[in-house]
mmCIF file of C-alpha atoms and ligand atoms in Angstrom:
data_model
loop_
_atom_site.group_PDB
_atom_site.id
_atom_site.type_symbol
_atom_site.label_atom_id
_atom_site.label_comp_id
_atom_site.label_asym_id
_atom_site.label_seq_id
_atom_site.Cartn_x
_atom_site.Cartn_y
_atom_site.Cartn_z
ATOM 1 C CA MET A 1 -0.175 0.358 -0.275
ATOM 2 C CA THR A 2 1.661 3.359 -0.896
ATOM 3 C CA ASN A 3 1.232 6.877 0.722
ATOM 4 C CA LEU A 4 -0.076 9.579 -1.566
ATOM 5 C CA LEU A 5 0.258 12.913 -1.093
ATOM 6 C CA ILE A 6 -2.300 14.626 -3.551
ATOM 7 C CA THR A 7 -2.033 18.810 -3.526
ATOM 8 C CA GLY A 8 -5.611 20.368 -4.600
ATOM 9 C CA GLY A 9 -7.573 17.132 -4.531
ATOM 10 C CA ALA A 10 -10.712 18.107 -3.436
ATOM 11 C CA GLY A 11 -10.909 19.946 -7.247
ATOM 12 C CA PHE A 12 -12.598 18.519 -10.127
ATOM 13 C CA ILE A 13 -9.705 16.303 -11.014
ATOM 14 C CA GLY A 14 -8.001 15.539 -7.912
ATOM 15 C CA SER A 15 -11.691 14.560 -6.035
ATOM 16 C CA HIS A 16 -11.997 11.902 -9.228
ATOM 17 C CA THR A 17 -8.581 10.888 -9.022
ATOM 18 C CA ALA A 18 -8.912 10.400 -5.349
ATOM 19 C CA LEU A 19 -11.784 8.190 -5.442
ATOM 20 C CA VAL A 20 -9.875 5.986 -8.458
ATOM 21 C CA LEU A 21 -6.685 5.889 -6.033
ATOM 22 C CA LEU A 22 -8.706 4.539 -2.726
ATOM 23 C CA GLU A 23 -10.353 2.087 -4.955
ATOM 24 C CA ALA A 24 -6.957 0.909 -5.898
ATOM 25 C CA GLY A 25 -5.949 0.338 -2.212
ATOM 26 C CA HIS A 26 -3.637 3.522 -1.656
ATOM 27 C CA ARG A 27 -3.506 5.980 1.366
ATOM 28 C CA LEU A 28 -4.148 9.214 1.062
ATOM 29 C CA VAL A 29 -3.307 12.593 1.877
ATOM 30 C CA VAL A 30 -5.064 15.684 0.348
ATOM 31 C CA LEU A 31 -3.497 19.373 1.099
ATOM 32 C CA ASP A 32 -6.463 21.458 -0.386
ATOM 33 C CA SER A 33 -7.157 25.491 0.385
ATOM 34 C CA TYR A 34 -10.413 25.198 -0.718
ATOM 35 C CA ALA A 35 -9.757 28.179 -3.044
ATOM 36 C CA ASN A 36 -12.100 26.730 -5.518
ATOM 37 C CA SER A 37 -13.566 23.612 -4.011
ATOM 38 C CA SER A 38 -15.509 21.809 -1.415
ATOM 39 C CA PRO A 39 -14.246 19.274 1.719
ATOM 40 C CA GLU A 40 -17.815 18.324 0.608
ATOM 41 C CA ALA A 41 -16.530 16.321 -2.504
ATOM 42 C CA LEU A 42 -13.839 14.526 -0.460
ATOM 43 C CA ARG A 43 -16.627 13.438 1.856
ATOM 44 C CA ARG A 44 -18.597 11.696 -0.791
ATOM 45 C CA VAL A 45 -15.462 10.036 -2.887
ATOM 46 C CA ALA A 46 -14.697 8.548 0.685
ATOM 47 C CA GLU A 47 -18.680 7.333 0.577
ATOM 48 C CA LEU A 48 -18.196 6.166 -3.247
ATOM 49 C CA ALA A 49 -15.228 4.164 -2.221
ATOM 50 C CA GLY A 50 -16.888 2.254 0.082
ATOM 51 C CA PRO A 51 -16.370 0.674 3.534
ATOM 52 C CA GLY A 52 -13.213 1.621 5.180
ATOM 53 C CA ALA A 53 -11.858 3.834 2.950
ATOM 54 C CA ALA A 54 -12.413 6.858 5.307
ATOM 55 C CA ALA A 55 -9.713 6.034 7.351
ATOM 56 C CA ARG A 56 -7.467 5.907 4.173
ATOM 57 C CA LEU A 57 -7.997 9.304 3.700
ATOM 58 C CA GLN A 58 -7.054 12.174 5.612
ATOM 59 C CA LEU A 59 -7.450 16.072 4.797
ATOM 60 C CA ILE A 60 -5.005 19.132 5.340
ATOM 61 C CA GLU A 61 -6.438 22.677 4.741
ATOM 62 C CA GLY A 62 -3.350 24.709 3.543
ATOM 63 C CA ASP A 63 -2.054 26.074 0.802
ATOM 64 C CA ILE A 64 0.962 24.921 -1.081
ATOM 65 C CA ARG A 65 2.593 27.796 -0.971
ATOM 66 C CA SER A 66 2.969 27.585 2.856
ATOM 67 C CA GLU A 67 6.360 25.652 4.247
ATOM 68 C CA HIS A 68 4.143 25.221 7.455
ATOM 69 C CA ASP A 69 1.226 23.785 5.469
ATOM 70 C CA LEU A 70 2.909 21.268 3.266
ATOM 71 C CA GLU A 71 4.937 20.058 6.712
ATOM 72 C CA ARG A 72 1.800 19.461 8.278
ATOM 73 C CA ALA A 73 0.896 17.585 5.433
ATOM 74 C CA PHE A 74 3.896 15.458 4.874
ATOM 75 C CA ALA A 75 3.808 14.981 8.367
ATOM 76 C CA ALA A 76 0.129 13.662 8.005
ATOM 77 C CA CYS A 77 1.173 11.095 5.382
ATOM 78 C CA SER A 78 4.072 9.600 7.629
ATOM 79 C CA ALA A 79 1.463 9.611 10.666
ATOM 80 C CA LEU A 80 -1.228 7.703 8.211
ATOM 81 C CA GLY A 81 1.223 5.137 6.585
ATOM 82 C CA GLY A 82 3.747 4.739 9.137
ATOM 83 C CA LYS A 83 6.333 5.884 6.613
ATOM 84 C CA PRO A 84 6.975 8.845 4.473
ATOM 85 C CA ALA A 85 4.672 9.627 1.413
ATOM 86 C CA ASP A 86 5.970 7.635 -1.521
ATOM 87 C CA ALA A 87 4.708 9.982 -4.056
ATOM 88 C CA VAL A 88 3.064 12.783 -4.920
ATOM 89 C CA ILE A 89 0.244 13.817 -7.439
ATOM 90 C CA HIS A 90 -0.158 17.871 -7.831
ATOM 91 C CA PHE A 91 -3.460 19.246 -9.278
ATOM 92 C CA ALA A 92 -3.704 22.335 -6.714
ATOM 93 C CA GLY A 93 -3.313 25.545 -8.790
ATOM 94 C CA LEU A 94 -5.102 28.381 -10.645
ATOM 95 C CA LYS A 95 -6.511 27.502 -13.990
ATOM 96 C CA ALA A 96 -8.831 29.938 -15.813
ATOM 97 C CA VAL A 97 -7.208 31.421 -18.732
ATOM 98 C CA GLY A 98 -9.244 35.109 -18.844
ATOM 99 C CA GLU A 99 -7.949 35.248 -15.555
ATOM 100 C CA SER A 100 -4.205 34.576 -15.771
ATOM 101 C CA VAL A 101 -4.699 37.651 -18.283
ATOM 102 C CA ALA A 102 -5.925 39.743 -15.796
ATOM 103 C CA GLU A 103 -3.908 38.475 -12.646
ATOM 104 C CA PRO A 104 -0.784 37.196 -13.693
ATOM 105 C CA LEU A 105 0.956 37.807 -10.671
ATOM 106 C CA ARG A 106 -1.937 35.561 -9.182
ATOM 107 C CA TYR A 107 -1.134 32.649 -11.260
ATOM 108 C CA TRP A 108 3.180 32.714 -11.292
ATOM 109 C CA ASP A 109 2.561 32.737 -7.369
ATOM 110 C CA VAL A 110 0.154 29.788 -7.522
ATOM 111 C CA ASN A 111 1.102 27.743 -10.350
ATOM 112 C CA LEU A 112 4.957 28.543 -9.993
ATOM 113 C CA SER A 113 6.029 29.560 -6.337
ATOM 114 C CA GLY A 114 3.521 26.954 -5.262
ATOM 115 C CA SER A 115 5.063 23.991 -7.268
ATOM 116 C CA ARG A 116 8.209 25.319 -6.617
ATOM 117 C CA GLN A 117 7.844 24.942 -2.523
ATOM 118 C CA LEU A 118 5.996 21.943 -2.882
ATOM 119 C CA VAL A 119 9.112 20.259 -5.007
ATOM 120 C CA GLY A 120 11.503 21.943 -2.041
ATOM 121 C CA ALA A 121 9.302 20.220 0.544
ATOM 122 C CA MET A 122 9.555 16.745 -1.336
ATOM 123 C CA GLN A 123 13.428 17.111 -1.581
ATOM 124 C CA ALA A 124 13.438 17.840 2.240
ATOM 125 C CA HIS A 125 11.137 14.443 2.625
ATOM 126 C CA GLY A 126 12.978 12.592 0.380
ATOM 127 C CA CYS A 127 10.290 12.105 -1.637
ATOM 128 C CA ARG A 128 11.451 11.965 -5.552
ATOM 129 C CA THR A 129 7.798 10.495 -6.862
ATOM 130 C CA LEU A 130 6.025 13.712 -9.087
ATOM 131 C CA VAL A 131 2.568 13.529 -11.092
ATOM 132 C CA PHE A 132 2.433 16.773 -12.537
ATOM 133 C CA SER A 133 -1.093 18.330 -13.818
ATOM 134 C CA SER A 134 0.059 19.940 -17.421
ATOM 135 C CA SER A 135 -1.789 21.321 -19.854
ATOM 136 C CA ALA A 136 -2.683 21.108 -23.786
ATOM 137 C CA THR A 137 -2.852 25.048 -23.309
ATOM 138 C CA LEU A 138 1.410 24.587 -23.687
ATOM 139 C CA TYR A 139 0.870 24.288 -27.239
ATOM 140 C CA GLY A 140 -0.476 27.421 -28.078
ATOM 141 C CA TYR A 141 -1.835 27.637 -31.865
ATOM 142 C CA PRO A 142 -0.610 24.219 -32.743
ATOM 143 C CA GLU A 143 1.201 23.855 -35.670
ATOM 144 C CA THR A 144 0.134 20.090 -36.699
ATOM 145 C CA VAL A 145 -3.084 18.494 -35.202
ATOM 146 C CA PRO A 146 -3.093 16.365 -33.804
ATOM 147 C CA ILE A 147 -0.556 17.314 -31.049
ATOM 148 C CA PRO A 148 2.309 15.223 -30.729
ATOM 149 C CA GLU A 149 4.146 15.904 -27.193
ATOM 150 C CA THR A 150 7.289 17.229 -29.464
ATOM 151 C CA ALA A 151 5.342 19.782 -30.701
ATOM 152 C CA THR A 152 6.821 23.220 -29.697
ATOM 153 C CA ILE A 153 5.833 24.684 -26.538
ATOM 154 C CA ALA A 154 4.276 27.976 -27.099
ATOM 155 C CA PRO A 155 1.760 29.164 -24.931
ATOM 156 C CA ILE A 156 -0.346 32.069 -25.391
ATOM 157 C CA ASN A 157 -1.047 33.124 -22.145
ATOM 158 C CA PRO A 158 0.296 33.417 -18.224
ATOM 159 C CA TYR A 159 -2.078 30.539 -17.188
ATOM 160 C CA GLY A 160 0.267 28.625 -20.103
ATOM 161 C CA HIS A 161 2.998 30.384 -19.165
ATOM 162 C CA SER A 162 3.072 29.392 -15.742
ATOM 163 C CA LYS A 163 2.592 25.488 -16.779
ATOM 164 C CA ALA A 164 5.119 25.852 -19.142
ATOM 165 C CA ALA A 165 7.443 27.081 -16.283
ATOM 166 C CA VAL A 166 7.253 24.197 -14.053
ATOM 167 C CA GLU A 167 7.170 21.661 -16.858
ATOM 168 C CA GLN A 168 10.814 23.371 -16.844
ATOM 169 C CA LEU A 169 11.304 23.420 -13.152
ATOM 170 C CA LEU A 170 10.885 19.746 -13.228
ATOM 171 C CA ALA A 171 12.893 18.934 -15.926
ATOM 172 C CA ASP A 172 15.981 21.225 -14.470
ATOM 173 C CA MET A 173 14.837 19.020 -11.306
ATOM 174 C CA ALA A 174 15.109 15.739 -13.089
ATOM 175 C CA ALA A 175 18.430 16.583 -14.378
ATOM 176 C CA SER A 176 19.620 17.541 -11.168
ATOM 177 C CA GLU A 177 19.944 14.175 -9.462
ATOM 178 C CA PRO A 178 18.992 10.431 -10.854
ATOM 179 C CA GLY A 179 16.502 9.291 -8.308
ATOM 180 C CA TRP A 180 13.315 11.741 -9.703
ATOM 181 C CA ARG A 181 10.592 9.776 -11.135
ATOM 182 C CA ILE A 182 8.391 12.669 -12.793
ATOM 183 C CA ALA A 183 5.660 12.396 -15.118
ATOM 184 C CA ARG A 184 4.459 15.819 -16.136
ATOM 185 C CA LEU A 185 0.512 14.902 -17.683
ATOM 186 C CA ARG A 186 -0.645 17.389 -20.394
ATOM 187 C CA TYR A 187 -4.546 17.013 -20.043
ATOM 188 C CA PHE A 188 -6.803 17.959 -22.961
ATOM 189 C CA ASN A 189 -10.113 18.814 -22.052
ATOM 190 C CA PRO A 190 -11.652 16.963 -19.178
ATOM 191 C CA VAL A 191 -15.621 16.838 -18.630
ATOM 192 C CA GLY A 192 -17.856 14.679 -17.329
ATOM 193 C CA ALA A 193 -18.425 13.175 -13.934
ATOM 194 C CA HIS A 194 -18.673 9.945 -11.955
ATOM 195 C CA PRO A 195 -21.465 8.195 -13.084
ATOM 196 C CA SER A 196 -22.696 8.262 -9.870
ATOM 197 C CA GLY A 197 -23.897 11.706 -10.150
ATOM 198 C CA ARG A 198 -22.368 12.340 -6.821
ATOM 199 C CA ILE A 199 -18.959 14.186 -7.486
ATOM 200 C CA GLY A 200 -18.467 16.500 -10.674
ATOM 201 C CA GLU A 201 -17.080 19.749 -11.528
ATOM 202 C CA ASP A 202 -18.375 22.807 -9.570
ATOM 203 C CA PRO A 203 -16.633 25.693 -10.712
ATOM 204 C CA CYS A 204 -17.403 29.295 -8.529
ATOM 205 C CA GLY A 205 -18.677 31.773 -10.313
ATOM 206 C CA ILE A 206 -19.345 31.923 -14.255
ATOM 207 C CA PRO A 207 -17.790 28.797 -15.857
ATOM 208 C CA ASN A 208 -14.731 29.234 -17.621
ATOM 209 C CA ASN A 209 -15.186 26.116 -19.669
ATOM 210 C CA LEU A 210 -17.703 24.965 -22.591
ATOM 211 C CA PHE A 211 -18.880 21.323 -20.570
ATOM 212 C CA PRO A 212 -20.116 23.463 -17.419
ATOM 213 C CA PHE A 213 -21.362 26.019 -19.228
ATOM 214 C CA VAL A 214 -23.513 23.727 -21.430
ATOM 215 C CA SER A 215 -24.307 21.701 -18.351
ATOM 216 C CA GLN A 216 -25.906 25.036 -16.126
ATOM 217 C CA VAL A 217 -27.739 26.487 -19.721
ATOM 218 C CA ALA A 218 -29.476 22.662 -19.701
ATOM 219 C CA VAL A 219 -30.332 22.925 -15.620
ATOM 220 C CA GLY A 220 -32.023 25.969 -16.761
ATOM 221 C CA ARG A 221 -28.833 28.472 -14.128
ATOM 222 C CA ARG A 222 -28.015 30.191 -17.459
ATOM 223 C CA GLU A 223 -30.014 31.469 -20.181
ATOM 224 C CA GLN A 224 -28.079 30.269 -23.210
ATOM 225 C CA LEU A 225 -24.358 29.008 -24.194
ATOM 226 C CA GLN A 226 -22.517 31.432 -26.155
ATOM 227 C CA ILE A 227 -20.360 30.063 -28.950
ATOM 228 C CA PHE A 228 -16.809 31.968 -29.545
ATOM 229 C CA GLY A 229 -16.744 31.962 -33.373
ATOM 230 C CA GLY A 230 -18.999 30.216 -35.893
ATOM 231 C CA ASP A 231 -16.501 30.842 -38.366
ATOM 232 C CA TRP A 232 -13.785 28.621 -37.991
ATOM 233 C CA PRO A 233 -12.000 26.437 -40.617
ATOM 234 C CA THR A 234 -13.785 23.322 -38.908
ATOM 235 C CA PRO A 235 -17.050 20.862 -40.921
ATOM 236 C CA ASP A 236 -19.834 22.878 -39.172
ATOM 237 C CA GLY A 237 -17.905 26.431 -38.027
ATOM 238 C CA SER A 238 -17.499 26.110 -34.780
ATOM 239 C CA GLY A 239 -14.016 24.985 -32.339
ATOM 240 C CA VAL A 240 -13.104 21.686 -32.249
ATOM 241 C CA ARG A 241 -11.626 20.224 -29.079
ATOM 242 C CA ASP A 242 -10.205 16.919 -27.814
ATOM 243 C CA TYR A 243 -12.603 16.130 -24.279
ATOM 244 C CA ILE A 244 -11.899 13.373 -22.070
ATOM 245 C CA HIS A 245 -14.019 11.616 -19.699
ATOM 246 C CA VAL A 246 -12.962 12.925 -16.137
ATOM 247 C CA MET A 247 -12.807 8.895 -15.238
ATOM 248 C CA ASP A 248 -10.638 8.462 -18.328
ATOM 249 C CA LEU A 249 -8.072 10.593 -17.050
ATOM 250 C CA ALA A 250 -8.204 9.414 -13.648
ATOM 251 C CA GLU A 251 -7.165 6.260 -14.551
ATOM 252 C CA GLY A 252 -4.738 7.719 -16.759
ATOM 253 C CA HIS A 253 -2.727 9.185 -13.170
ATOM 254 C CA ARG A 254 -3.351 5.446 -11.898
ATOM 255 C CA ALA A 255 -1.541 4.608 -14.503
ATOM 256 C CA ALA A 256 1.014 7.118 -14.878
ATOM 257 C CA LEU A 257 1.513 6.212 -10.764
ATOM 258 C CA ASP A 258 2.157 2.472 -11.448
ATOM 259 C CA VAL A 259 4.375 3.195 -14.129
ATOM 260 C CA LEU A 260 6.637 5.691 -12.180
ATOM 261 C CA LEU A 261 6.668 3.328 -8.572
ATOM 262 C CA ALA A 262 7.354 0.252 -11.122
ATOM 263 C CA GLU A 263 9.822 1.551 -13.195
ATOM 264 C CA GLY A 264 12.460 3.661 -11.818
ATOM 265 C CA PRO A 265 13.880 7.043 -12.039
ATOM 266 C CA GLN A 266 12.432 8.893 -15.472
ATOM 267 C CA LEU A 267 10.936 11.940 -16.798
ATOM 268 C CA LEU A 268 7.567 11.410 -18.347
ATOM 269 C CA THR A 269 6.084 13.599 -20.781
ATOM 270 C CA LEU A 270 2.505 12.546 -22.176
ATOM 271 C CA ASN A 271 -0.788 14.085 -23.763
ATOM 272 C CA LEU A 272 -3.827 12.874 -21.908
ATOM 273 C CA GLY A 273 -6.243 12.808 -24.574
ATOM 274 C CA SER A 274 -9.010 10.883 -26.456
ATOM 275 C CA GLY A 275 -7.419 11.782 -29.947
ATOM 276 C CA GLN A 276 -10.968 12.314 -31.146
ATOM 277 C CA GLY A 277 -12.065 16.125 -31.974
ATOM 278 C CA HIS A 278 -15.332 17.245 -31.145
ATOM 279 C CA SER A 279 -17.094 20.223 -32.124
ATOM 280 C CA VAL A 280 -18.787 22.929 -29.696
ATOM 281 C CA LEU A 281 -22.201 22.330 -31.788
ATOM 282 C CA GLU A 282 -22.013 18.553 -31.451
ATOM 283 C CA VAL A 283 -21.115 18.902 -27.977
ATOM 284 C CA ALA A 284 -24.114 21.242 -27.295
ATOM 285 C CA ALA A 285 -26.412 18.372 -29.250
ATOM 286 C CA ALA A 286 -25.402 15.588 -27.448
ATOM 287 C CA PHE A 287 -25.900 17.346 -24.223
ATOM 288 C CA GLU A 288 -29.264 18.268 -25.385
ATOM 289 C CA ALA A 289 -29.749 14.304 -26.214
ATOM 290 C CA ALA A 290 -28.487 13.354 -22.953
ATOM 291 C CA SER A 291 -30.732 15.362 -20.841
ATOM 292 C CA GLY A 292 -33.572 15.946 -22.509
ATOM 293 C CA ARG A 293 -33.447 19.827 -22.241
ATOM 294 C CA PRO A 294 -32.963 22.276 -24.783
ATOM 295 C CA VAL A 295 -29.713 24.224 -24.909
ATOM 296 C CA PRO A 296 -30.008 27.612 -26.671
ATOM 297 C CA LEU A 297 -27.172 28.760 -28.204
ATOM 298 C CA LYS A 298 -25.918 32.330 -30.191
ATOM 299 C CA ILE A 299 -22.951 32.658 -32.107
ATOM 300 C CA VAL A 300 -20.986 35.331 -31.023
ATOM 301 C CA GLU A 301 -17.489 36.792 -31.748
ATOM 302 C CA ARG A 302 -14.108 34.536 -31.714
ATOM 303 C CA ARG A 303 -12.148 35.082 -28.455
ATOM 304 C CA PRO A 304 -8.670 35.892 -28.914
ATOM 305 C CA GLY A 305 -6.038 33.263 -28.193
ATOM 306 C CA ASP A 306 -8.532 29.959 -29.297
ATOM 307 C CA ALA A 307 -7.564 27.760 -32.272
ATOM 308 C CA ALA A 308 -9.561 26.358 -34.531
ATOM 309 C CA ILE A 309 -8.697 22.563 -33.512
ATOM 310 C CA THR A 310 -6.937 20.988 -31.230
ATOM 311 C CA VAL A 311 -6.624 17.264 -30.536
ATOM 312 C CA ALA A 312 -3.952 14.900 -29.001
ATOM 313 C CA ASP A 313 -1.897 12.460 -30.021
ATOM 314 C CA PRO A 314 -2.411 9.964 -27.300
ATOM 315 C CA SER A 315 -0.106 7.570 -28.750
ATOM 316 C CA GLN A 316 2.943 8.064 -26.364
ATOM 317 C CA ALA A 317 0.263 7.353 -23.179
ATOM 318 C CA ALA A 318 -0.961 4.286 -24.904
ATOM 319 C CA GLN A 319 2.539 3.018 -25.750
ATOM 320 C CA ARG A 320 4.225 4.396 -22.161
ATOM 321 C CA LEU A 321 1.464 3.601 -19.690
ATOM 322 C CA GLY A 322 -0.655 1.109 -21.558
ATOM 323 C CA TRP A 323 -3.613 3.306 -21.140
ATOM 324 C CA ARG A 324 -6.032 4.672 -23.606
ATOM 325 C CA THR A 325 -9.644 6.312 -22.887
ATOM 326 C CA SER A 326 -12.357 4.271 -22.736
ATOM 327 C CA ARG A 327 -15.541 6.691 -22.765
ATOM 328 C CA GLY A 328 -16.952 8.815 -25.892
ATOM 329 C CA LEU A 329 -18.825 12.085 -26.203
ATOM 330 C CA ALA A 330 -22.248 10.178 -24.787
ATOM 331 C CA ASP A 331 -20.865 9.125 -21.682
ATOM 332 C CA MET A 332 -19.443 12.425 -20.805
ATOM 333 C CA CYS A 333 -22.783 14.233 -21.324
ATOM 334 C CA ARG A 334 -24.759 10.861 -19.382
ATOM 335 C CA ASP A 335 -22.572 11.537 -16.873
ATOM 336 C CA GLY A 336 -22.103 14.910 -16.570
ATOM 337 C CA TRP A 337 -25.737 15.610 -16.774
ATOM 338 C CA ALA A 338 -26.296 12.969 -13.461
ATOM 339 C CA TRP A 339 -24.055 15.190 -11.536
ATOM 340 C CA GLN A 340 -25.740 18.594 -12.993
ATOM 341 C CA SER A 341 -29.401 17.256 -12.595
ATOM 342 C CA ALA A 342 -28.355 15.953 -9.039
ATOM 343 C CA ASN A 343 -26.626 19.035 -8.159
ATOM 344 C CA PRO A 344 -28.258 21.940 -9.425
ATOM 345 C CA ASP A 345 -26.251 24.307 -7.122
ATOM 346 C CA GLY A 346 -23.024 22.185 -6.979
ATOM 347 C CA TYR A 347 -21.918 20.853 -3.376
ATOM 348 C CA GLU A 348 -23.726 24.376 -2.076
ATOM 349 C CA ALA A 349 -27.207 22.376 -1.925
HETATM 350 N N1 NAD B 401 -9.855 21.116 -15.741
HETATM 351 C C1 NAD B 401 -9.245 21.528 -16.903
HETATM 352 O O1 NAD B 401 -9.785 21.864 -18.022
HETATM 353 C C2 NAD B 401 -7.618 21.416 -17.353
HETATM 354 C C3 NAD B 401 -6.766 21.121 -18.142
HETATM 355 C C4 NAD B 401 -5.607 21.198 -18.122
HETATM 356 C C5 NAD B 401 -5.066 21.265 -16.911
HETATM 357 N N2 NAD B 401 -5.628 21.198 -15.578
HETATM 358 C C6 NAD B 401 -4.553 21.476 -14.502
HETATM 359 O O2 NAD B 401 -5.190 20.341 -13.581
HETATM 360 C C7 NAD B 401 -4.805 20.702 -12.253
HETATM 361 C C8 NAD B 401 -6.415 20.192 -11.586
HETATM 362 O O3 NAD B 401 -7.244 21.451 -12.264
HETATM 363 P P1 NAD B 401 -9.251 21.106 -11.803
HETATM 364 O O4 NAD B 401 -9.706 21.209 -13.238
HETATM 365 O O5 NAD B 401 -9.353 20.041 -11.035
HETATM 366 O O6 NAD B 401 -9.183 22.189 -11.223
HETATM 367 P P2 NAD B 401 -9.755 22.558 -9.854
HETATM 368 O O7 NAD B 401 -9.877 24.287 -9.786
HETATM 369 O O8 NAD B 401 -11.302 22.029 -9.705
HETATM 370 O O9 NAD B 401 -8.770 21.790 -8.734
HETATM 371 C C9 NAD B 401 -7.955 22.923 -8.169
HETATM 372 C C10 NAD B 401 -7.745 22.369 -6.909
HETATM 373 O O10 NAD B 401 -6.518 23.004 -6.308
HETATM 374 C C11 NAD B 401 -7.188 24.002 -5.228
HETATM 375 N N3 NAD B 401 -5.930 25.085 -4.692
HETATM 376 C C12 NAD B 401 -5.746 26.542 -5.744
HETATM 377 N N4 NAD B 401 -4.783 26.759 -5.193
HETATM 378 C C13 NAD B 401 -4.354 26.134 -4.153
HETATM 379 C C14 NAD B 401 -3.545 26.739 -3.071
HETATM 380 N N5 NAD B 401 -2.167 27.637 -3.368
HETATM 381 N N6 NAD B 401 -2.878 25.235 -2.049
HETATM 382 C C15 NAD B 401 -3.831 24.145 -2.218
HETATM 383 N N7 NAD B 401 -4.991 24.170 -2.982
HETATM 384 C C16 NAD B 401 -5.155 24.966 -3.669
HETATM 385 C C17 NAD B 401 -8.181 24.154 -5.272
HETATM 386 O O11 NAD B 401 -9.164 24.722 -3.963
HETATM 387 C C18 NAD B 401 -9.047 23.101 -6.293
HETATM 388 O O12 NAD B 401 -9.572 22.468 -4.950
HETATM 389 C C19 NAD B 401 -4.765 22.550 -12.065
HETATM 390 O O13 NAD B 401 -3.402 22.433 -11.622
HETATM 391 C C20 NAD B 401 -5.222 22.657 -13.717
HETATM 392 O O14 NAD B 401 -4.388 23.491 -13.935
HETATM 393 C C21 NAD B 401 -7.323 21.449 -15.985
#
């Protein structure tokens, strides 16, 4: 049984991954400030994971930028498992592109300084295994689609710059001493929810991403879906993205962790996506079908910084992890709707 420290584990991707890891029998300490989440998510994770799981899950409310909070989290790991943390899965961070343009300092502070502080604490505690949440946003306007990991890193906003900087920091750490086992996982567009509808994405304020927006329109919380550009060079004129079911993504983390723990020191850099593109109009139609509710649309101006088509080449992840996505757009919409319809106000209800 391994002892894992999960930063940001109360968030959307972190909570689903925590469930998969608890189900795999690991012991988890979650460090989260609840800046964009609720502890209720983890209460439900423990419930879903079944009898005895709550005893293998400990929550520490704290900030990754705080040395003191990191000390508390590493101490909790040792107390929970009787040995230091075997690995860290690092989700904590800020992720809204528009907000990052308005508040770059906050993004550099939480995403880069927070990661730097965490890596320093790992070094001090002799923990050298790390799975990091990176992003396809690193690729900026992609030169080729599907996008391989070898594509140029050319982010076009402060969020992407901060992720690129953390990727570089991790590469520098891996080069500095031989023991590091690091996976930099570049997510495409994580959506959907656990099929139970008990946990899901609960963004604070107006959602930045398509999926939570569509589901809030379907449930009647918002009037209509704005589509940014109807004249992209795509089959129906709306932007095309690679959506990945959050449960597939969670399983991708387990697979990456297993490879790092089994194989030894390395720096893995992998796209986690489906390799399939879906347009915004297709997503809206699929969500209408899954929910039985109308999703009124309005096509507005393109947003600066958007690309026409972003789709992953997921072949490296298949080869290195033996992992590929197994859930399609209809599953994403069905499970996203199960969550949204049962929890119209998120975890607040
Ligand atoms: N969701 C996406 O579309 C997407 C895509 C690519 C990469 N990512 C990355 O994946 C990670 C997880 O994303 P998510 O969608 O689950 O986001 P989320 O906001 O739901 O989860 C992030 C979690 O980190 C916590 N957190 C934020 N600042 C913190 C701090 N200073 N100290 C401790 N905890 C803090 C939040 O409270 C939240 O629980 C992020 O690093 C994000 O950049 C997300």
